[in-house]
Amino acid sequence: MGHVTQTPTRPVGSGQAHPAGPTQGSPERAARAQAPAGKPWVVRPAVAFSAEALQERLIGSVRSWRDYPPSLRLWFWLVPVLTAVIGGILRFVRLESPHSLVFDETYYVKDAYSFLVSGYERSWPDKANDSFNAGNPNILLDTPEYVVHPPVGKWMIAGGMWLFGADNPFGWRFAAALTGTVSILLLALIAQKLFRSLPLSAAAGLLLAVDGHHLVMSRTSLLDIFLMFWILAAFGALLMDRDDGRRRLAARLGRQAAAGRHGRPSAGQLLAGPWLGIRWWRIAAGVCLGLAVGTKWSGLFFLAGFGLLSVLWDLSARRVAGIRGWITGGMIKDGLPAFLSMVPVAALVYAATWTGWFRSNDAYFRRWAQSNPSADWGWLPDAVRSLAHYHLEAYKFHQGLGSEHPYEASAWSWLVMGRPTSFFYESPQQGTQGCTVSNCASAILSVGNPLIWWGATISLAVLLFWWAGRRDWRAGAVLAAVGAGYLPWFMYPERTMFYFYAVSFEPFLVLALVYCLGLVLGRDTDPPWRRRSGLYLVALFVVGVVLLSAFFYPVWAAEVIPYQQWRYRMWMPSWI
């Protein structure tokens, strides 16, 4: 367990856990009283291998949410739900505006409709957008369309169209708004799991709910909001797996210790430690990561980063538990199962997302293998060879994507929002669309809340110190997630990139900021004046964020405002 920096919300009566067995006045109880910081295994090493002592070392004194009183349990769900409701209102109100396809919706919404009709992407005639915007999407051509992104995000958009119709913007954008809203709930629960603090859980959910970048991506049907959701879900599943694996390790080592001499496992048992069985939460993470890769290939970086992070957590657990060969034992008994639980699972899920393509006769490159026999790879089924060729061509496209775009933004500029993407801009005339002055503007700019983004950028440096200097595993986990989403883009400096790609790791930027808010909030052992001052400062920051979001909201949600008001919100020349 890393150094605790935030305030844990402890259940009633959940103080130091006692090893099973000793009665009042026993040597074990006396040892507990004498041990520094309430750690009895320092005085009596045999106590270190009881199941309770192991679990306390590995995951702390809080066992599960059931240890809390019912009234507090209610708040554990109510706080995240309330933040999600706030985010949902911001995302669903006026979701149908603008009443036209904006930015890259022209690709993904029409592809989603094609999926709904035929199960794969088909071509569209010239000026198809005009017909689509008018509520007449049924103008698909019979020829297949060449696309370079996998199907999952488009299938999710298609689900909203199936529910609410493909002839209206609410149907096009419903899935994105719902996904963005659920991700707020998920982030608040993850923050609660990480920090064991209701105020910090509320702060995490609220900050994501009111941030403009996440809001814009939730109100427009691009693929990145779906990519972000599956990545966040995978991270949450791995957090659950971390605790589950440590509970299993404590229970199995504890049983071995109870059956051994002097209350200790044998030397052979401590050489590598026990197998931990099938890790279902890790498999769930593999499913989520397969869906992330099935949305955009950049999900592969998270698959690699999260897999490595999970194994490092397991190695650390074996070391803390007292296993001598924790590196080799962990690599064999945790690393190999982790690989099998995540990579093949993600690969199978990814392949399954192409079911519509496999079932078709006319999808792009579907019959390529039949026209291109191979002496070396002919043993593979034609459909598999055709899909492999499709992926090779798509990879070449992504590698060579270097065309100029007015809103391209180098990865260096993302954290400071150097060049946000303009999704939509119109200049309504006086007397139209609610414009009451001579010159109006209606815009969608994917710029984040400056207090959140600039504060998170500074927070990353703080987290680096707490991870490297204090060995706080939570800081390391957040940094790993940000790194998996951000650093790989620096390997492709010539590629055309956009700021909105950063939404994939934005929830982890919020977690970094909330981590630092927890430092300001203080510990539960701090004097009351320190806690009260910290709470006031955190509340003041969150209120400032909300007020700033209210100021920027018109340029996030395409509201019609006077042109001069739009200019007031363009804080940098590069935002125009």
Coordinates of C-alpha atoms in Angstrom, one line a residue:
M1 CA 0.0 0.0 0.0
G2 CA 1.4 3.4 -1.0
H3 CA 1.7 6.4 1.3
V4 CA -1.8 7.7 2.0
T5 CA -2.1 11.3 0.8
Q6 CA -5.9 11.7 0.7
T7 CA -8.5 11.4 3.4
P8 CA -9.9 7.9 3.7
T9 CA -13.6 7.6 4.5
R10 CA -13.4 4.8 7.1
P11 CA -16.3 2.6 8.2
V12 CA -17.5 2.6 11.8
G13 CA -15.5 0.2 13.9
S14 CA -13.0 -0.5 11.1
G15 CA -9.9 0.4 13.0
Q16 CA -6.9 -1.9 13.0
A17 CA -7.8 -5.4 12.0
H18 CA -7.0 -8.1 14.5
P19 CA -5.6 -11.5 13.5
A20 CA -8.1 -14.3 14.1
G21 CA -7.6 -16.3 17.2
P22 CA -6.0 -14.4 20.1
T23 CA -8.1 -13.5 23.1
Q24 CA -7.7 -10.5 25.3
G25 CA -4.4 -10.5 27.2
S26 CA -2.8 -13.0 24.8
P27 CA 0.8 -12.5 23.5
E28 CA -0.5 -11.6 20.1
R29 CA -2.7 -8.8 21.6
A30 CA 0.2 -7.6 23.6
A31 CA 2.4 -7.6 20.5
R32 CA -0.1 -5.5 18.7
A33 CA -0.1 -2.9 21.5
Q34 CA 3.7 -2.7 21.5
A35 CA 4.2 -2.7 17.7
P36 CA 4.9 0.7 16.0
A37 CA 2.0 2.2 14.1
G38 CA -0.2 -0.7 15.1
K39 CA 1.7 -3.3 13.1
P40 CA 2.0 -6.4 15.2
W41 CA 4.2 -8.3 12.7
V42 CA 7.1 -6.0 13.5
V43 CA 7.3 -7.5 17.0
R44 CA 6.1 -11.0 16.3
P45 CA 6.9 -11.9 12.7
A46 CA 4.6 -15.0 12.8
V47 CA 1.6 -12.7 12.9
A48 CA 2.7 -11.3 9.6
F49 CA 1.3 -14.3 7.7
S50 CA -2.1 -14.4 9.2
A51 CA -4.8 -13.8 6.5
E52 CA -5.9 -10.6 8.3
A53 CA -2.5 -9.1 8.7
L54 CA -1.6 -9.9 5.0
Q55 CA -4.8 -8.3 3.8
E56 CA -4.2 -5.2 5.9
R57 CA -0.7 -4.8 4.5
L58 CA -1.8 -5.4 0.9
I59 CA -5.0 -3.4 0.7
G60 CA -5.5 -1.6 4.0
S61 CA -8.0 -1.8 6.8
V62 CA -11.1 -1.1 4.7
R63 CA -12.3 -4.4 3.3
S64 CA -15.3 -3.5 1.1
W65 CA -18.2 -1.1 0.9
R66 CA -20.3 -3.4 3.0
D67 CA -18.1 -2.5 6.0
Y68 CA -19.6 1.0 6.0
P69 CA -22.9 1.9 7.8
P70 CA -26.0 1.8 5.5
S71 CA -26.4 5.6 5.5
L72 CA -22.9 6.1 4.2
R73 CA -23.3 3.3 1.7
L74 CA -26.1 5.3 0.1
W75 CA -23.9 8.3 -0.4
F76 CA -21.3 6.1 -2.0
W77 CA -23.7 5.7 -4.9
L78 CA -25.7 8.9 -4.6
V79 CA -22.7 11.2 -5.0
P80 CA -21.5 9.7 -8.3
V81 CA -25.1 9.5 -9.6
L82 CA -25.7 13.2 -8.8
T83 CA -22.6 14.2 -10.7
A84 CA -23.7 12.1 -13.7
V85 CA -27.1 13.7 -13.6
I86 CA -25.5 17.1 -13.8
G87 CA -23.4 16.0 -16.7
G88 CA -26.3 14.3 -18.4
I89 CA -28.4 17.5 -18.3
L90 CA -25.5 19.5 -19.9
R91 CA -25.1 16.8 -22.5
F92 CA -28.7 16.1 -23.5
V93 CA -30.3 19.5 -23.4
R94 CA -30.4 21.0 -26.9
L95 CA -28.5 17.9 -28.1
E96 CA -30.2 18.3 -31.5
S97 CA -28.4 21.6 -32.1
P98 CA -26.9 22.2 -34.6
H99 CA -29.5 20.6 -36.9
S100 CA -26.8 19.3 -39.2
L101 CA -23.8 17.1 -39.4
V102 CA -20.7 18.8 -37.9
F103 CA -17.1 18.2 -38.5
D104 CA -16.2 14.5 -38.7
E105 CA -19.8 13.5 -38.0
T106 CA -20.0 13.5 -41.8
Y107 CA -18.0 10.3 -41.8
Y108 CA -19.0 8.4 -38.6
V109 CA -22.7 9.1 -38.5
K110 CA -23.2 8.1 -42.1
D111 CA -21.1 5.0 -41.6
A112 CA -23.2 4.2 -38.6
Y113 CA -26.4 4.4 -40.6
S114 CA -24.8 2.2 -43.2
F115 CA -24.1 -0.4 -40.5
L116 CA -27.7 -0.2 -39.4
V117 CA -28.9 -0.9 -42.9
S118 CA -26.3 -3.4 -44.2
G119 CA -23.8 -4.3 -41.4
Y120 CA -20.8 -2.6 -43.2
E121 CA -19.8 0.8 -44.7
R122 CA -21.3 1.7 -48.0
S123 CA -20.7 4.7 -50.3
W124 CA -22.8 7.8 -50.5
P125 CA -23.6 10.0 -53.5
D126 CA -22.4 13.6 -53.9
K127 CA -24.1 16.1 -51.6
A128 CA -25.3 13.3 -49.3
N129 CA -25.0 15.6 -46.3
D130 CA -27.8 17.9 -47.6
S131 CA -30.1 14.9 -47.8
F132 CA -29.0 13.5 -44.5
N133 CA -29.5 16.9 -42.8
A134 CA -33.0 17.2 -44.3
G135 CA -34.0 13.9 -42.6
N136 CA -33.7 11.6 -45.7
P137 CA -30.7 9.3 -45.0
N138 CA -31.9 6.5 -47.3
I139 CA -29.8 7.3 -50.3
L140 CA -27.0 4.8 -49.8
L141 CA -25.2 3.5 -52.9
D142 CA -24.6 -0.3 -53.4
T143 CA -20.8 0.1 -53.6
P144 CA -18.6 -0.5 -50.4
E145 CA -16.8 2.4 -48.8
Y146 CA -13.1 2.3 -47.8
V147 CA -12.7 3.3 -44.1
V148 CA -9.8 3.2 -41.8
H149 CA -11.3 2.9 -38.3
P150 CA -12.7 -0.3 -36.8
P151 CA -16.5 -0.7 -36.2
V152 CA -17.3 -0.5 -32.5
G153 CA -17.8 3.3 -32.2
K154 CA -19.9 3.3 -35.3
W155 CA -22.0 0.4 -34.0
M156 CA -22.6 2.4 -30.8
I157 CA -23.7 5.5 -32.8
A158 CA -26.0 3.1 -34.8
G159 CA -27.6 2.0 -31.6
G160 CA -28.8 5.5 -30.9
M161 CA -30.2 5.8 -34.4
W162 CA -32.0 2.5 -34.0
L163 CA -33.7 3.8 -30.8
F164 CA -34.5 7.4 -31.9
G165 CA -34.3 7.3 -35.7
A166 CA -31.6 8.2 -38.2
D167 CA -33.5 11.2 -39.5
N168 CA -32.8 13.5 -36.6
P169 CA -29.7 14.9 -34.8
F170 CA -30.8 13.6 -31.4
G171 CA -30.7 10.0 -32.8
W172 CA -27.3 10.6 -34.3
R173 CA -25.8 11.9 -31.0
F174 CA -27.7 10.0 -28.4
A175 CA -25.1 7.3 -28.0
A176 CA -22.3 9.8 -27.6
A177 CA -24.2 11.8 -24.9
L178 CA -25.1 8.6 -23.0
T179 CA -21.6 7.4 -23.2
G180 CA -20.2 10.7 -21.9
T181 CA -22.7 10.7 -19.1
V182 CA -22.0 7.2 -17.9
S183 CA -18.3 7.9 -18.1
I184 CA -18.8 10.7 -15.4
L185 CA -20.5 8.1 -13.1
L186 CA -17.6 5.7 -13.8
L187 CA -14.9 8.3 -13.1
A188 CA -16.6 9.3 -9.8
L189 CA -16.7 5.6 -8.7
I190 CA -13.0 5.2 -9.7
A191 CA -12.0 8.3 -7.7
Q192 CA -13.9 6.9 -4.7
K193 CA -12.0 3.6 -5.1
L194 CA -8.6 5.3 -5.4
F195 CA -9.0 8.0 -2.7
R196 CA -11.6 6.6 -0.4
S197 CA -13.1 10.1 -0.1
L198 CA -16.6 11.2 -0.9
P199 CA -15.6 14.9 -1.5
L200 CA -12.9 13.8 -3.9
S201 CA -15.3 11.4 -5.7
A202 CA -17.7 14.3 -6.1
A203 CA -15.0 16.6 -7.3
A204 CA -13.8 14.1 -9.9
G205 CA -17.3 13.6 -11.3
L206 CA -18.2 17.2 -11.3
L207 CA -15.0 18.4 -13.0
L208 CA -15.5 15.9 -15.8
A209 CA -19.2 16.8 -16.0
V210 CA -18.5 20.5 -16.6
D211 CA -15.3 20.4 -18.7
G212 CA -15.9 21.7 -22.2
H213 CA -13.7 19.3 -24.1
H214 CA -15.5 16.2 -22.7
L215 CA -18.8 18.0 -23.1
V216 CA -18.2 18.8 -26.8
M217 CA -17.1 15.2 -27.5
S218 CA -20.2 14.0 -25.7
R219 CA -22.5 16.2 -27.8
T220 CA -21.0 15.2 -31.2
S221 CA -20.8 11.7 -32.7
L222 CA -17.1 11.2 -33.2
L223 CA -15.4 8.0 -32.2
D224 CA -13.1 9.3 -29.5
I225 CA -15.7 9.5 -26.7
F226 CA -16.4 5.8 -27.1
L227 CA -12.7 5.1 -27.1
M228 CA -12.4 7.0 -23.8
F229 CA -15.3 5.1 -22.3
W230 CA -13.9 1.7 -22.9
I231 CA -10.4 2.7 -21.7
L232 CA -11.9 4.2 -18.5
A233 CA -14.0 1.0 -18.0
A234 CA -10.8 -1.1 -18.4
F235 CA -9.0 0.9 -15.8
G236 CA -11.8 0.5 -13.3
A237 CA -11.9 -3.2 -13.9
L238 CA -8.1 -3.4 -13.2
L239 CA -8.6 -1.5 -10.0
M240 CA -11.1 -4.1 -8.9
D241 CA -8.7 -6.8 -10.0
R242 CA -5.9 -5.3 -8.0
D243 CA -7.9 -5.6 -4.7
D244 CA -9.3 -9.0 -5.7
G245 CA -5.9 -10.4 -6.5
R246 CA -4.5 -9.1 -3.2
R247 CA -7.4 -10.6 -1.2
R248 CA -6.7 -13.9 -2.9
L249 CA -3.0 -13.7 -2.2
A250 CA -3.7 -12.9 1.5
A251 CA -6.3 -15.7 1.9
R252 CA -4.1 -18.4 0.2
L253 CA -0.9 -17.5 2.0
G254 CA -2.9 -17.2 5.2
R255 CA -4.2 -20.8 4.8
Q256 CA -0.7 -22.0 4.1
A257 CA 0.6 -20.2 7.2
A258 CA -2.2 -21.7 9.3
A259 CA -1.3 -25.2 8.2
G260 CA 2.5 -24.6 8.6
R261 CA 4.9 -24.7 11.5
H262 CA 5.1 -21.6 13.7
G263 CA 2.3 -19.9 11.8
R264 CA 4.4 -19.4 8.7
P265 CA 4.3 -20.9 5.1
S266 CA 7.1 -23.2 4.3
A267 CA 10.2 -22.0 2.6
G268 CA 9.1 -23.7 -0.6
Q269 CA 5.7 -22.0 -0.5
L270 CA 7.4 -18.6 0.0
L271 CA 9.8 -19.2 -2.9
A272 CA 7.2 -18.1 -5.5
G273 CA 3.9 -17.8 -3.7
P274 CA 0.5 -19.4 -4.7
W275 CA -1.4 -19.3 -7.9
L276 CA -4.3 -16.9 -7.7
G277 CA -6.7 -18.6 -10.1
I278 CA -8.8 -17.1 -12.8
R279 CA -9.0 -13.3 -12.5
W280 CA -12.4 -12.4 -13.8
W281 CA -12.0 -8.6 -13.4
R282 CA -8.8 -8.8 -15.5
I283 CA -10.7 -10.7 -18.2
A284 CA -13.3 -8.0 -18.0
A285 CA -10.6 -5.4 -18.6
G286 CA -9.4 -7.5 -21.6
V287 CA -13.0 -7.3 -23.0
C288 CA -13.1 -3.5 -22.5
L289 CA -9.7 -3.0 -24.1
G290 CA -10.7 -5.2 -27.1
L291 CA -13.7 -2.9 -27.6
A292 CA -11.4 0.1 -27.2
V293 CA -9.1 -1.2 -29.9
G294 CA -12.2 -2.0 -31.9
T295 CA -13.1 1.7 -31.8
K296 CA -9.7 3.1 -32.6
W297 CA -6.3 1.4 -32.9
S298 CA -4.8 3.8 -30.4
G299 CA -6.4 1.6 -27.8
L300 CA -3.5 -0.8 -28.4
F301 CA -1.2 1.5 -26.4
F302 CA -3.6 1.3 -23.4
L303 CA -3.7 -2.5 -23.8
A304 CA 0.1 -2.6 -23.5
G305 CA 0.3 0.0 -20.7
F306 CA -2.5 -1.3 -18.6
G307 CA -1.2 -4.9 -18.9
L308 CA 2.2 -3.9 -17.7
L309 CA 0.7 -1.8 -14.9
S310 CA -1.4 -4.8 -13.7
V311 CA 1.6 -7.1 -13.6
L312 CA 3.7 -4.6 -11.7
W313 CA 0.9 -4.3 -9.1
D314 CA 1.0 -8.1 -8.7
L315 CA 4.8 -8.1 -8.3
S316 CA 4.6 -5.5 -5.7
A317 CA 1.9 -7.5 -3.8
R318 CA 4.1 -10.6 -3.7
R319 CA 7.0 -8.5 -2.4
V320 CA 4.9 -6.9 0.3
A321 CA 3.5 -10.2 1.3
G322 CA 7.0 -11.6 2.0
I323 CA 7.5 -13.9 -1.0
R324 CA 11.2 -14.3 -1.6
G325 CA 11.1 -15.0 -5.3
W326 CA 8.5 -12.3 -6.0
I327 CA 10.0 -11.3 -9.4
T328 CA 10.3 -14.7 -11.0
G329 CA 7.2 -16.1 -9.1
G330 CA 5.2 -13.1 -10.1
M331 CA 6.2 -13.2 -13.7
I332 CA 5.3 -16.9 -14.0
K333 CA 2.2 -17.0 -11.8
D334 CA 0.9 -13.5 -12.5
G335 CA 2.5 -12.2 -15.6
L336 CA 1.7 -15.1 -17.9
P337 CA -1.9 -15.4 -16.7
A338 CA -2.2 -11.6 -17.1
F339 CA -1.1 -11.9 -20.7
L340 CA -3.5 -14.7 -21.4
S341 CA -6.4 -13.0 -19.6
M342 CA -6.0 -9.7 -21.5
V343 CA -4.3 -10.0 -24.9
P344 CA -6.0 -13.1 -26.4
V345 CA -9.3 -11.9 -24.9
A346 CA -8.9 -8.5 -26.4
A347 CA -7.9 -10.0 -29.8
L348 CA -11.0 -12.3 -29.8
V349 CA -13.3 -9.4 -28.9
Y350 CA -11.7 -7.2 -31.6
A351 CA -12.2 -9.9 -34.2
A352 CA -15.8 -10.3 -33.1
T353 CA -16.4 -6.6 -33.8
W354 CA -15.9 -7.3 -37.5
T355 CA -18.8 -9.7 -37.6
G356 CA -20.7 -7.5 -40.0
W357 CA -17.8 -7.4 -42.4
F358 CA -17.3 -11.2 -42.2
R359 CA -21.0 -11.8 -42.9
S360 CA -21.2 -9.5 -45.9
N361 CA -20.4 -10.3 -49.5
D362 CA -19.7 -6.9 -50.7
A363 CA -17.8 -5.1 -48.0
Y364 CA -14.5 -3.4 -48.9
F365 CA -11.7 -5.9 -49.5
R366 CA -14.1 -8.7 -48.5
R367 CA -13.1 -10.8 -51.6
W368 CA -9.5 -9.6 -51.9
A369 CA -8.0 -13.0 -51.1
Q370 CA -9.9 -14.8 -53.8
S371 CA -8.4 -12.5 -56.4
N372 CA -4.9 -12.6 -54.8
P373 CA -3.9 -16.2 -54.1
S374 CA -0.8 -16.7 -52.0
A375 CA 1.6 -19.6 -51.8
D376 CA 2.9 -18.6 -48.3
W377 CA -0.4 -17.7 -46.7
G378 CA -2.9 -19.7 -48.7
W379 CA -3.5 -22.0 -45.7
L380 CA -5.4 -19.2 -44.0
P381 CA -9.1 -18.8 -44.7
D382 CA -9.8 -16.3 -47.4
A383 CA -11.8 -14.0 -45.1
V384 CA -8.9 -13.8 -42.6
R385 CA -6.4 -13.0 -45.3
S386 CA -8.7 -10.4 -46.8
L387 CA -9.1 -8.7 -43.4
A388 CA -5.4 -8.8 -42.8
H389 CA -4.9 -7.1 -46.1
Y390 CA -7.5 -4.5 -45.2
H391 CA -5.6 -3.8 -41.9
L392 CA -2.3 -3.5 -43.7
E393 CA -3.8 -0.9 -46.1
A394 CA -5.4 1.0 -43.2
Y395 CA -2.1 1.0 -41.3
K396 CA -0.3 2.5 -44.4
F397 CA -3.0 5.2 -44.6
H398 CA -2.5 6.2 -40.9
Q399 CA 1.3 6.1 -41.3
G400 CA 1.1 8.4 -44.3
L401 CA -1.5 10.8 -42.9
G402 CA 0.3 14.1 -43.2
S403 CA -2.0 16.5 -45.1
E404 CA -2.3 20.0 -43.8
H405 CA -5.4 21.0 -41.8
P406 CA -6.3 24.4 -40.4
Y407 CA -7.0 22.9 -36.9
E408 CA -4.2 20.4 -36.7
A409 CA -2.4 20.5 -33.3
S410 CA 0.9 18.9 -32.3
A411 CA 0.8 16.7 -29.3
W412 CA 3.1 19.2 -27.5
S413 CA 0.2 21.7 -27.5
W414 CA -2.6 19.5 -26.2
L415 CA -2.2 19.9 -22.4
V416 CA -2.1 23.7 -22.7
M417 CA -4.9 23.7 -25.3
G418 CA -2.8 25.5 -27.8
R419 CA -5.0 24.7 -30.8
P420 CA -8.5 23.4 -30.0
T421 CA -10.6 22.1 -32.9
S422 CA -13.5 24.1 -34.2
F423 CA -16.3 21.7 -35.0
F424 CA -18.9 24.3 -36.1
Y425 CA -19.2 28.0 -36.7
E426 CA -22.0 30.1 -38.2
S427 CA -22.7 33.9 -38.2
P428 CA -26.5 34.2 -38.0
Q429 CA -28.0 37.4 -39.3
Q430 CA -30.0 39.8 -37.1
G431 CA -33.5 38.5 -36.7
T432 CA -32.6 34.9 -37.4
Q433 CA -31.9 32.0 -35.0
G434 CA -32.5 34.3 -32.0
C435 CA -29.8 36.9 -33.0
T436 CA -30.9 40.3 -31.7
V437 CA -27.8 42.3 -32.6
S438 CA -26.1 43.2 -35.9
N439 CA -23.5 40.5 -35.7
C440 CA -23.8 37.1 -34.0
A441 CA -21.9 33.9 -33.7
S442 CA -22.8 30.2 -33.0
A443 CA -19.9 27.9 -32.4
I444 CA -18.7 24.6 -31.2
L445 CA -15.1 24.8 -30.0
S446 CA -13.6 21.7 -28.4
V447 CA -11.6 23.7 -25.8
G448 CA -11.4 22.5 -22.3
N449 CA -12.0 24.5 -19.1
P450 CA -8.7 26.3 -18.6
L451 CA -8.7 25.8 -14.8
I452 CA -9.1 22.0 -15.2
W453 CA -6.6 21.6 -18.0
W454 CA -3.9 23.9 -16.9
G455 CA -4.3 22.8 -13.3
A456 CA -4.1 19.1 -14.4
T457 CA -0.9 19.9 -16.3
I458 CA 0.7 21.2 -13.2
S459 CA -0.7 18.3 -11.2
L460 CA 1.2 15.8 -13.4
A461 CA 4.5 17.1 -12.1
V462 CA 3.2 16.8 -8.5
L463 CA 2.2 13.2 -9.1
L464 CA 5.6 12.4 -10.6
F465 CA 7.1 13.6 -7.3
W466 CA 4.7 11.6 -5.1
W467 CA 5.2 8.5 -7.2
A468 CA 9.0 8.7 -7.4
G469 CA 9.6 10.1 -4.0
R470 CA 6.8 8.6 -1.9
R471 CA 6.0 5.5 -3.9
D472 CA 2.3 6.2 -4.0
W473 CA 0.9 3.6 -6.3
R474 CA -2.1 5.7 -7.1
A475 CA 0.0 8.5 -8.5
G476 CA 1.9 5.9 -10.6
A477 CA -1.4 4.4 -11.9
V478 CA -2.7 7.8 -13.0
L479 CA 0.6 8.7 -14.6
A480 CA 0.7 5.4 -16.5
A481 CA -2.8 5.9 -17.9
V482 CA -1.9 9.5 -19.1
G483 CA 1.4 8.2 -20.5
A484 CA -0.4 5.4 -22.4
G485 CA -2.7 7.8 -24.1
Y486 CA -0.4 10.8 -24.6
L487 CA 3.3 9.7 -25.1
P488 CA 2.8 7.4 -28.1
W489 CA 1.7 10.4 -30.3
F490 CA 5.2 11.8 -30.1
M491 CA 6.4 8.9 -32.1
Y492 CA 4.5 10.2 -35.2
P493 CA 5.6 13.9 -35.4
E494 CA 4.8 14.1 -39.1
R495 CA 1.2 12.8 -38.7
T496 CA -1.7 15.1 -38.8
M497 CA -3.1 15.2 -35.2
F498 CA -5.9 17.0 -33.5
Y499 CA -6.4 18.2 -29.9
F500 CA -9.6 16.3 -29.5
Y501 CA -7.6 13.0 -29.5
A502 CA -6.7 13.9 -25.9
V503 CA -10.2 13.0 -24.7
S504 CA -9.0 9.4 -24.5
F505 CA -6.9 10.2 -21.5
E506 CA -8.8 13.2 -20.2
P507 CA -10.4 11.3 -17.2
F508 CA -6.9 10.6 -15.9
L509 CA -6.0 14.2 -16.1
V510 CA -9.0 14.9 -13.9
L511 CA -7.8 12.2 -11.5
A512 CA -4.4 13.9 -11.4
L513 CA -6.0 17.2 -10.5
V514 CA -8.2 15.5 -7.9
Y515 CA -5.2 13.8 -6.4
C516 CA -3.7 17.3 -5.8
L517 CA -7.0 18.6 -4.4
G518 CA -6.7 15.7 -2.0
L519 CA -3.3 17.0 -0.9
V520 CA -4.9 20.4 -0.3
L521 CA -7.8 18.8 1.6
G522 CA -5.4 17.1 4.0
R523 CA -5.5 13.9 6.0
D524 CA -8.1 12.8 8.6
T525 CA -5.3 13.0 11.2
D526 CA -4.7 16.7 10.5
P527 CA -6.0 19.3 13.1
P528 CA -9.5 20.6 12.5
W529 CA -8.3 24.0 11.3
R530 CA -6.1 22.4 8.6
R531 CA -9.0 20.2 7.4
R532 CA -11.4 23.1 7.4
S533 CA -9.0 25.4 5.5
G534 CA -8.3 22.6 3.0
L535 CA -12.0 22.0 2.4
Y536 CA -12.6 25.7 1.8
L537 CA -9.8 25.9 -0.7
V538 CA -11.0 22.8 -2.6
A539 CA -14.6 24.1 -2.6
L540 CA -13.4 27.5 -3.9
F541 CA -11.5 25.9 -6.7
V542 CA -14.5 23.7 -7.8
V543 CA -16.8 26.7 -7.6
G544 CA -14.4 28.7 -9.8
V545 CA -14.3 25.8 -12.3
V546 CA -18.1 25.7 -12.5
L547 CA -18.4 29.5 -13.0
L548 CA -15.8 29.4 -15.7
S549 CA -17.6 26.5 -17.4
A550 CA -20.8 28.6 -17.3
F551 CA -18.9 31.4 -19.1
F552 CA -17.6 29.1 -21.8
Y553 CA -20.7 27.0 -22.3
P554 CA -22.2 29.0 -25.2
V555 CA -19.1 28.2 -27.4
W556 CA -19.3 24.5 -26.4
A557 CA -23.0 24.1 -27.2
A558 CA -23.6 26.2 -30.3
E559 CA -25.6 28.9 -28.6
V560 CA -26.3 32.0 -30.5
I561 CA -24.5 34.9 -28.9
P562 CA -23.3 38.4 -30.0
Y563 CA -20.0 38.2 -31.9
Q564 CA -18.2 40.3 -29.3
Q565 CA -19.2 37.8 -26.6
W566 CA -17.7 35.1 -28.7
R567 CA -14.5 37.1 -29.0
Y568 CA -14.3 37.5 -25.2
R569 CA -14.1 33.7 -25.0
M570 CA -11.2 33.4 -27.4
W571 CA -8.5 33.7 -24.9
M572 CA -5.7 32.9 -27.3
P573 CA -5.3 33.9 -31.0
S574 CA -4.8 30.2 -31.8
W575 CA -8.3 29.4 -30.6
I576 CA -9.8 31.3 -33.5

